[in-house]
């Protein structure tokens, strides 16, 4: 039987006499200025086969536009659960209806639901399963899993997508046994300094660590006229302008301040420690603080000896120099060297500091099995990237900056 005639204000006539040789009932007039008027094309199906021997075949045919067309299709999308679940609705005719020229019926909705939360769980499981396969040297299974990780990561957004990309790349290097040359992984010294500066400005963790350590050192230096700080990882010296300024504002005037900065040799053989000293000396001169600086180049802290940290000349002042030892994300590097940590602690005891400030992450990336280290690192960096995303200022820094410590290169 013909489809029932339904009144509709959102359908439009398509096809015309040239398309099917038939006539159509036009919809009632609608005010085109209304914003709710939505055009929805409904193409006409081909007319049924006509018998030339009958007069009824030459009569115009009428098709009412109100029912669904078997050849029409439309799609729509929606977001559910606060953006965590995405759904897509696609209307398509069943294959049997498309094969039959004379069949007609309503469109069959096909709902495709992509749950990003479920995909995220599958992504984490794939990462851990791949790490376990690598640990068991089952590289066939690991290769199959590592190929799924980019596809699963593409359904995520923000921090999880970045972390999965980095860890997936680290696993791929293990699976395909790709080891970069030692010199190829070294960044240009100036570029590394730039990345560290961006990370420092965008991430609150190092600033908080420096503030806490400086406050403890400032309290230990209360009333002292000659002070000395030994920094085991001076880098760009970003920690010390704040301490210099606090000493300059101290009641009774600032003390004489001496700083010894320890740093690794540069790949390009530049004297980066001397440049840091010049900048700090210029700032100290501006705020009128008596400042002395010495840079010590050491491939590892275990190369330091107590005499290197002593004053250059004889201590002729009646008041002895008060020493503070500061270490930020440096001592964990000694864990891979047997006996290195004990030697450094012996050097620290020999200089008899009044205070030792140590900042280290509470993470265990360097011990246990490969799977244990992988799991710990994945949890650690997922938390860090999430916090940067939540702060709204860590997107570019998290991508560009080096890992603070124990990065995926150790995975």
GROMACS .gro file of C-alpha atoms in nm:
model
  411
    1UNK     CA    1   0.000   0.000   0.000
    2UNK     CA    2   0.128   0.354  -0.045
    3UNK     CA    3   0.302   0.523   0.246
    4UNK     CA    4   0.070   0.733   0.466
    5UNK     CA    5   0.067   1.103   0.396
    6UNK     CA    6   0.236   1.288   0.683
    7UNK     CA    7   0.242   1.661   0.727
    8UNK     CA    8   0.601   1.783   0.753
    9UNK     CA    9   0.757   2.125   0.753
   10UNK     CA   10   1.117   2.011   0.732
   11UNK     CA   11   1.112   1.809   0.412
   12UNK     CA   12   1.207   1.937   0.071
   13UNK     CA   13   1.133   1.814  -0.275
   14UNK     CA   14   1.420   1.678  -0.478
   15UNK     CA   15   1.440   1.501  -0.809
   16UNK     CA   16   1.173   1.680  -1.016
   17UNK     CA   17   1.019   1.542  -1.333
   18UNK     CA   18   1.359   1.491  -1.490
   19UNK     CA   19   1.473   1.257  -1.216
   20UNK     CA   20   1.183   1.018  -1.208
   21UNK     CA   21   0.923   1.152  -1.448
   22UNK     CA   22   0.668   1.192  -1.165
   23UNK     CA   23   0.486   1.469  -0.983
   24UNK     CA   24   0.527   1.557  -0.616
   25UNK     CA   25   0.308   1.709  -0.352
   26UNK     CA   26   0.470   2.029  -0.234
   27UNK     CA   27   0.491   2.088   0.142
   28UNK     CA   28   0.292   2.370   0.298
   29UNK     CA   29   0.458   2.711   0.286
   30UNK     CA   30   0.699   2.782   0.569
   31UNK     CA   31   0.842   3.111   0.686
   32UNK     CA   32   1.204   3.099   0.570
   33UNK     CA   33   1.304   3.358   0.828
   34UNK     CA   34   1.247   3.105   1.107
   35UNK     CA   35   1.575   2.973   1.246
   36UNK     CA   36   1.415   2.635   1.315
   37UNK     CA   37   1.354   2.566   0.950
   38UNK     CA   38   1.597   2.286   0.861
   39UNK     CA   39   1.628   2.147   0.512
   40UNK     CA   40   1.647   1.770   0.491
   41UNK     CA   41   1.680   1.631   0.138
   42UNK     CA   42   1.474   1.323   0.057
   43UNK     CA   43   1.567   1.189  -0.286
   44UNK     CA   44   1.298   1.012  -0.485
   45UNK     CA   45   1.329   0.643  -0.564
   46UNK     CA   46   1.315   0.525  -0.925
   47UNK     CA   47   0.957   0.466  -1.049
   48UNK     CA   48   0.836   0.108  -1.088
   49UNK     CA   49   0.856  -0.059  -1.428
   50UNK     CA   50   0.569   0.050  -1.656
   51UNK     CA   51   0.375  -0.168  -1.900
   52UNK     CA   52   0.348   0.020  -2.237
   53UNK     CA   53   0.032  -0.173  -2.334
   54UNK     CA   54  -0.176  -0.011  -2.063
   55UNK     CA   55  -0.294   0.347  -2.050
   56UNK     CA   56  -0.238   0.364  -1.674
   57UNK     CA   57   0.138   0.349  -1.731
   58UNK     CA   58   0.124   0.686  -1.913
   59UNK     CA   59  -0.064   0.851  -1.628
   60UNK     CA   60   0.143   1.074  -1.398
   61UNK     CA   61   0.244   0.905  -1.075
   62UNK     CA   62   0.222   1.075  -0.741
   63UNK     CA   63   0.461   1.020  -0.451
   64UNK     CA   64   0.392   1.177  -0.120
   65UNK     CA   65   0.691   1.317   0.064
   66UNK     CA   66   0.643   1.250   0.430
   67UNK     CA   67   0.760   0.895   0.480
   68UNK     CA   68   1.116   0.769   0.490
   69UNK     CA   69   1.303   0.680   0.175
   70UNK     CA   70   1.501   0.364   0.157
   71UNK     CA   71   1.787   0.534  -0.022
   72UNK     CA   72   1.812   0.833   0.210
   73UNK     CA   73   2.070   0.854   0.483
   74UNK     CA   74   2.162   1.107   0.746
   75UNK     CA   75   2.408   1.127   1.029
   76UNK     CA   76   2.427   1.308   1.358
   77UNK     CA   77   2.660   1.311   1.654
   78UNK     CA   78   2.622   1.392   2.019
   79UNK     CA   79   2.835   1.407   2.332
   80UNK     CA   80   2.738   1.229   2.648
   81UNK     CA   81   2.875   1.206   3.001
   82UNK     CA   82   3.058   1.538   2.997
   83UNK     CA   83   3.249   1.463   2.682
   84UNK     CA   84   3.380   1.129   2.801
   85UNK     CA   85   3.147   0.929   2.579
   86UNK     CA   86   3.092   1.011   2.214
   87UNK     CA   87   2.811   0.859   2.008
   88UNK     CA   88   2.733   0.872   1.640
   89UNK     CA   89   2.394   0.784   1.486
   90UNK     CA   90   2.387   0.679   1.122
   91UNK     CA   91   2.062   0.609   0.940
   92UNK     CA   92   2.098   0.366   0.654
   93UNK     CA   93   1.872   0.137   0.461
   94UNK     CA   94   1.915  -0.237   0.511
   95UNK     CA   95   2.092  -0.420   0.227
   96UNK     CA   96   1.777  -0.618   0.142
   97UNK     CA   97   1.579  -0.299   0.090
   98UNK     CA   98   1.847  -0.152  -0.136
   99UNK     CA   99   1.852  -0.467  -0.348
  100UNK     CA  100   1.477  -0.465  -0.402
  101UNK     CA  101   1.362  -0.186  -0.633
  102UNK     CA  102   1.003  -0.192  -0.517
  103UNK     CA  103   1.058  -0.236  -0.144
  104UNK     CA  104   1.009   0.052   0.094
  105UNK     CA  105   1.035   0.094   0.468
  106UNK     CA  106   1.165   0.312   0.747
  107UNK     CA  107   1.537   0.379   0.781
  108UNK     CA  108   1.718   0.158   1.028
  109UNK     CA  109   1.920   0.359   1.284
  110UNK     CA  110   2.267   0.220   1.348
  111UNK     CA  111   2.423   0.357   1.669
  112UNK     CA  112   2.801   0.352   1.700
  113UNK     CA  113   2.917   0.443   2.051
  114UNK     CA  114   3.282   0.518   2.121
  115UNK     CA  115   3.350   0.529   2.494
  116UNK     CA  116   3.670   0.723   2.548
  117UNK     CA  117   3.693   0.609   2.908
  118UNK     CA  118   3.680   0.244   2.803
  119UNK     CA  119   3.935   0.314   2.530
  120UNK     CA  120   4.160   0.474   2.790
  121UNK     CA  121   4.142   0.164   3.009
  122UNK     CA  122   4.224  -0.054   2.709
  123UNK     CA  123   4.516   0.176   2.628
  124UNK     CA  124   4.667   0.136   2.975
  125UNK     CA  125   4.616  -0.241   2.960
  126UNK     CA  126   4.785  -0.252   2.619
  127UNK     CA  127   5.084  -0.055   2.749
  128UNK     CA  128   5.128  -0.280   3.052
  129UNK     CA  129   5.074  -0.598   2.850
  130UNK     CA  130   5.332  -0.485   2.596
  131UNK     CA  131   5.581  -0.408   2.873
  132UNK     CA  132   5.522  -0.753   3.023
  133UNK     CA  133   5.576  -0.915   2.683
  134UNK     CA  134   5.902  -0.723   2.644
  135UNK     CA  135   6.014  -0.837   2.987
  136UNK     CA  136   5.943  -1.199   2.889
  137UNK     CA  137   6.119  -1.139   2.552
  138UNK     CA  138   5.801  -1.235   2.369
  139UNK     CA  139   5.860  -0.983   2.093
  140UNK     CA  140   5.596  -1.129   1.864
  141UNK     CA  141   5.318  -1.047   2.110
  142UNK     CA  142   5.486  -0.718   2.200
  143UNK     CA  143   5.495  -0.612   1.834
  144UNK     CA  144   5.124  -0.686   1.794
  145UNK     CA  145   5.045  -0.480   2.104
  146UNK     CA  146   5.272  -0.189   2.021
  147UNK     CA  147   5.088  -0.147   1.689
  148UNK     CA  148   4.756  -0.106   1.877
  149UNK     CA  149   4.885   0.165   2.109
  150UNK     CA  150   4.877   0.456   1.856
  151UNK     CA  151   4.522   0.367   1.751
  152UNK     CA  152   4.401   0.355   2.112
  153UNK     CA  153   4.591   0.672   2.200
  154UNK     CA  154   4.422   0.861   1.916
  155UNK     CA  155   4.088   0.831   2.101
  156UNK     CA  156   4.231   1.013   2.400
  157UNK     CA  157   4.303   1.378   2.448
  158UNK     CA  158   4.533   1.594   2.649
  159UNK     CA  159   4.779   1.443   2.895
  160UNK     CA  160   4.698   1.076   2.842
  161UNK     CA  161   4.750   1.101   2.469
  162UNK     CA  162   5.094   1.256   2.515
  163UNK     CA  163   5.205   1.011   2.782
  164UNK     CA  164   5.088   0.714   2.576
  165UNK     CA  165   5.275   0.847   2.272
  166UNK     CA  166   5.601   0.880   2.464
  167UNK     CA  167   5.576   0.541   2.633
  168UNK     CA  168   5.461   0.376   2.313
  169UNK     CA  169   5.770   0.511   2.139
  170UNK     CA  170   5.991   0.379   2.422
  171UNK     CA  171   5.831   0.034   2.388
  172UNK     CA  172   5.874   0.041   2.010
  173UNK     CA  173   6.244   0.105   2.056
  174UNK     CA  174   6.262  -0.202   2.277
  175UNK     CA  175   6.058  -0.419   2.043
  176UNK     CA  176   6.251  -0.326   1.729
  177UNK     CA  177   6.581  -0.309   1.920
  178UNK     CA  178   6.652   0.043   1.805
  179UNK     CA  179   6.921   0.210   2.013
  180UNK     CA  180   7.022   0.562   1.913
  181UNK     CA  181   7.388   0.648   1.902
  182UNK     CA  182   7.517   0.799   2.229
  183UNK     CA  183   7.586   1.140   2.075
  184UNK     CA  184   7.257   1.161   1.885
  185UNK     CA  185   7.049   1.187   2.203
  186UNK     CA  186   7.243   1.488   2.334
  187UNK     CA  187   7.070   1.819   2.292
  188UNK     CA  188   7.249   2.136   2.207
  189UNK     CA  189   7.349   2.304   2.534
  190UNK     CA  190   7.175   2.633   2.451
  191UNK     CA  191   6.858   2.453   2.341
  192UNK     CA  192   6.856   2.239   2.657
  193UNK     CA  193   6.888   2.553   2.869
  194UNK     CA  194   6.598   2.710   2.683
  195UNK     CA  195   6.378   2.405   2.741
  196UNK     CA  196   6.468   2.399   3.109
  197UNK     CA  197   6.382   2.768   3.141
  198UNK     CA  198   6.041   2.712   2.979
  199UNK     CA  199   5.976   2.416   3.206
  200UNK     CA  200   6.071   2.621   3.510
  201UNK     CA  201   5.838   2.905   3.415
  202UNK     CA  202   5.539   2.686   3.334
  203UNK     CA  203   5.568   2.421   3.606
  204UNK     CA  204   5.527   2.504   3.978
  205UNK     CA  205   5.716   2.203   4.113
  206UNK     CA  206   6.073   2.331   4.080
  207UNK     CA  207   5.973   2.675   4.203
  208UNK     CA  208   5.816   2.525   4.512
  209UNK     CA  209   6.123   2.307   4.575
  210UNK     CA  210   6.356   2.607   4.541
  211UNK     CA  211   6.139   2.821   4.766
  212UNK     CA  212   6.130   2.558   5.040
  213UNK     CA  213   6.507   2.495   5.025
  214UNK     CA  214   6.587   2.869   5.022
  215UNK     CA  215   6.370   2.927   5.327
  216UNK     CA  216   6.554   2.656   5.521
  217UNK     CA  217   6.894   2.795   5.415
  218UNK     CA  218   6.790   3.150   5.504
  219UNK     CA  219   6.691   3.040   5.854
  220UNK     CA  220   7.022   2.853   5.894
  221UNK     CA  221   7.215   3.167   5.790
  222UNK     CA  222   7.038   3.392   6.041
  223UNK     CA  223   7.291   3.627   6.206
  224UNK     CA  224   7.589   3.493   6.003
  225UNK     CA  225   7.821   3.738   5.829
  226UNK     CA  226   7.997   3.494   5.593
  227UNK     CA  227   7.793   3.226   5.420
  228UNK     CA  228   7.875   2.965   5.157
  229UNK     CA  229   7.633   2.755   4.950
  230UNK     CA  230   7.746   2.444   4.759
  231UNK     CA  231   7.495   2.361   4.485
  232UNK     CA  232   7.533   2.006   4.350
  233UNK     CA  233   7.326   2.088   4.039
  234UNK     CA  234   7.331   2.459   3.964
  235UNK     CA  235   7.207   2.433   3.602
  236UNK     CA  236   7.097   2.790   3.509
  237UNK     CA  237   7.119   2.916   3.868
  238UNK     CA  238   6.747   2.996   3.885
  239UNK     CA  239   6.727   2.912   4.254
  240UNK     CA  240   6.967   3.174   4.385
  241UNK     CA  241   6.841   3.522   4.281
  242UNK     CA  242   6.555   3.483   4.529
  243UNK     CA  243   6.797   3.392   4.810
  244UNK     CA  244   7.028   3.681   4.721
  245UNK     CA  245   6.736   3.921   4.733
  246UNK     CA  246   6.622   3.784   5.070
  247UNK     CA  247   6.975   3.826   5.210
  248UNK     CA  248   6.990   4.182   5.075
  249UNK     CA  249   6.676   4.272   5.269
  250UNK     CA  250   6.795   4.113   5.593
  251UNK     CA  251   6.801   4.351   5.894
  252UNK     CA  252   7.156   4.466   5.957
  253UNK     CA  253   7.265   4.430   5.598
  254UNK     CA  254   7.347   4.135   5.374
  255UNK     CA  255   7.628   3.890   5.455
  256UNK     CA  256   7.921   3.803   5.232
  257UNK     CA  257   7.783   3.533   5.005
  258UNK     CA  258   7.992   3.270   4.825
  259UNK     CA  259   7.841   3.018   4.585
  260UNK     CA  260   8.002   2.702   4.447
  261UNK     CA  261   7.812   2.557   4.154
  262UNK     CA  262   7.866   2.201   4.031
  263UNK     CA  263   7.766   2.096   3.683
  264UNK     CA  264   7.846   1.839   3.415
  265UNK     CA  265   8.072   1.907   3.118
  266UNK     CA  266   7.894   2.047   2.816
  267UNK     CA  267   7.880   1.849   2.488
  268UNK     CA  268   7.985   2.159   2.293
  269UNK     CA  269   8.268   2.228   2.540
  270UNK     CA  270   8.130   2.569   2.638
  271UNK     CA  271   8.183   2.709   2.986
  272UNK     CA  272   7.818   2.724   3.086
  273UNK     CA  273   7.897   2.742   3.458
  274UNK     CA  274   8.102   3.058   3.408
  275UNK     CA  275   7.815   3.222   3.222
  276UNK     CA  276   7.580   3.141   3.508
  277UNK     CA  277   7.828   3.296   3.750
  278UNK     CA  278   7.849   3.618   3.549
  279UNK     CA  279   7.471   3.658   3.550
  280UNK     CA  280   7.446   3.598   3.924
  281UNK     CA  281   7.736   3.835   3.993
  282UNK     CA  282   7.566   4.108   3.791
  283UNK     CA  283   7.243   4.061   3.986
  284UNK     CA  284   7.429   4.061   4.320
  285UNK     CA  285   7.604   4.385   4.224
  286UNK     CA  286   7.268   4.541   4.143
  287UNK     CA  287   7.127   4.466   4.489
  288UNK     CA  288   7.464   4.537   4.660
  289UNK     CA  289   7.553   4.196   4.794
  290UNK     CA  290   7.917   4.095   4.832
  291UNK     CA  291   7.923   3.791   4.603
  292UNK     CA  292   8.184   3.533   4.504
  293UNK     CA  293   8.134   3.244   4.268
  294UNK     CA  294   8.322   2.933   4.160
  295UNK     CA  295   8.209   2.670   3.911
  296UNK     CA  296   8.320   2.307   3.934
  297UNK     CA  297   8.284   2.082   3.630
  298UNK     CA  298   8.231   1.719   3.730
  299UNK     CA  299   8.093   1.432   3.525
  300UNK     CA  300   7.950   1.285   3.846
  301UNK     CA  301   7.923   1.405   4.204
  302UNK     CA  302   8.144   1.115   4.308
  303UNK     CA  303   8.439   1.299   4.148
  304UNK     CA  304   8.420   1.577   4.408
  305UNK     CA  305   8.673   1.593   4.689
  306UNK     CA  306   8.638   1.786   5.015
  307UNK     CA  307   8.927   2.026   4.936
  308UNK     CA  308   8.740   2.143   4.623
  309UNK     CA  309   8.465   2.288   4.840
  310UNK     CA  310   8.693   2.477   5.080
  311UNK     CA  311   8.778   2.848   5.046
  312UNK     CA  312   9.063   2.936   4.811
  313UNK     CA  313   9.278   3.113   5.073
  314UNK     CA  314   9.329   3.105   5.445
  315UNK     CA  315   9.031   3.186   5.663
  316UNK     CA  316   9.165   3.496   5.841
  317UNK     CA  317   8.829   3.627   5.959
  318UNK     CA  318   8.739   3.573   6.319
  319UNK     CA  319   8.394   3.449   6.216
  320UNK     CA  320   8.403   3.115   6.034
  321UNK     CA  321   8.221   3.061   5.709
  322UNK     CA  322   7.883   2.887   5.743
  323UNK     CA  323   7.825   2.623   5.473
  324UNK     CA  324   7.500   2.495   5.328
  325UNK     CA  325   7.487   2.203   5.082
  326UNK     CA  326   7.197   2.200   4.837
  327UNK     CA  327   7.094   1.916   4.603
  328UNK     CA  328   6.787   1.925   4.376
  329UNK     CA  329   6.717   1.610   4.170
  330UNK     CA  330   7.083   1.504   4.168
  331UNK     CA  331   7.143   1.229   4.426
  332UNK     CA  332   6.923   0.973   4.249
  333UNK     CA  333   7.171   0.973   3.961
  334UNK     CA  334   7.426   0.807   4.189
  335UNK     CA  335   7.217   0.495   4.248
  336UNK     CA  336   7.348   0.331   3.931
  337UNK     CA  337   7.710   0.371   4.049
  338UNK     CA  338   7.812   0.132   4.327
  339UNK     CA  339   7.956   0.321   4.621
  340UNK     CA  340   7.907   0.663   4.463
  341UNK     CA  341   7.637   0.780   4.702
  342UNK     CA  342   7.843   0.682   5.008
  343UNK     CA  343   8.144   0.874   4.874
  344UNK     CA  344   7.939   1.188   4.815
  345UNK     CA  345   7.792   1.172   5.164
  346UNK     CA  346   8.144   1.140   5.302
  347UNK     CA  347   8.248   1.451   5.112
  348UNK     CA  348   7.950   1.638   5.254
  349UNK     CA  349   8.039   1.536   5.610
  350UNK     CA  350   8.399   1.650   5.560
  351UNK     CA  351   8.299   2.012   5.489
  352UNK     CA  352   8.083   2.018   5.806
  353UNK     CA  353   7.778   2.205   5.670
  354UNK     CA  354   7.527   2.364   5.900
  355UNK     CA  355   7.238   2.249   5.681
  356UNK     CA  356   7.189   2.008   5.390
  357UNK     CA  357   6.881   2.057   5.171
  358UNK     CA  358   6.779   1.770   4.945
  359UNK     CA  359   6.491   1.771   4.698
  360UNK     CA  360   6.411   1.437   4.534
  361UNK     CA  361   6.104   1.283   4.377
  362UNK     CA  362   5.922   1.008   4.560
  363UNK     CA  363   5.943   0.757   4.279
  364UNK     CA  364   6.128   0.432   4.219
  365UNK     CA  365   6.229   0.430   3.853
  366UNK     CA  366   6.568   0.266   3.886
  367UNK     CA  367   6.507  -0.060   4.070
  368UNK     CA  368   6.297  -0.371   4.028
  369UNK     CA  369   6.203  -0.552   3.711
  370UNK     CA  370   6.143  -0.384   3.377
  371UNK     CA  371   5.767  -0.410   3.425
  372UNK     CA  372   5.788  -0.257   3.774
  373UNK     CA  373   5.992   0.038   3.648
  374UNK     CA  374   5.759   0.082   3.351
  375UNK     CA  375   5.448   0.083   3.571
  376UNK     CA  376   5.599   0.325   3.821
  377UNK     CA  377   5.713   0.561   3.545
  378UNK     CA  378   5.376   0.547   3.368
  379UNK     CA  379   5.191   0.635   3.687
  380UNK     CA  380   5.437   0.912   3.775
  381UNK     CA  381   5.431   1.091   3.440
  382UNK     CA  382   5.057   1.049   3.394
  383UNK     CA  383   5.007   1.229   3.725
  384UNK     CA  384   5.253   1.503   3.633
  385UNK     CA  385   5.103   1.563   3.288
  386UNK     CA  386   4.750   1.565   3.434
  387UNK     CA  387   4.851   1.830   3.685
  388UNK     CA  388   5.005   2.043   3.410
  389UNK     CA  389   4.690   2.010   3.199
  390UNK     CA  390   4.480   2.107   3.500
  391UNK     CA  391   4.691   2.417   3.557
  392UNK     CA  392   4.618   2.521   3.200
  393UNK     CA  393   4.978   2.627   3.136
  394UNK     CA  394   5.171   2.308   3.079
  395UNK     CA  395   5.065   2.194   2.732
  396UNK     CA  396   5.366   2.316   2.538
  397UNK     CA  397   5.605   2.276   2.829
  398UNK     CA  398   5.513   1.916   2.888
  399UNK     CA  399   5.576   1.837   2.523
  400UNK     CA  400   5.898   2.029   2.483
  401UNK     CA  401   6.074   2.013   2.817
  402UNK     CA  402   6.299   1.729   2.927
  403UNK     CA  403   6.164   1.494   3.190
  404UNK     CA  404   6.248   1.619   3.543
  405UNK     CA  405   6.417   1.292   3.644
  406UNK     CA  406   6.399   0.923   3.570
  407UNK     CA  407   6.248   0.975   3.226
  408UNK     CA  408   6.128   0.725   2.973
  409UNK     CA  409   6.484   0.684   2.847
  410UNK     CA  410   6.541   0.482   3.164
  411UNK     CA  411   6.244   0.260   3.075
   0.00000   0.00000   0.00000
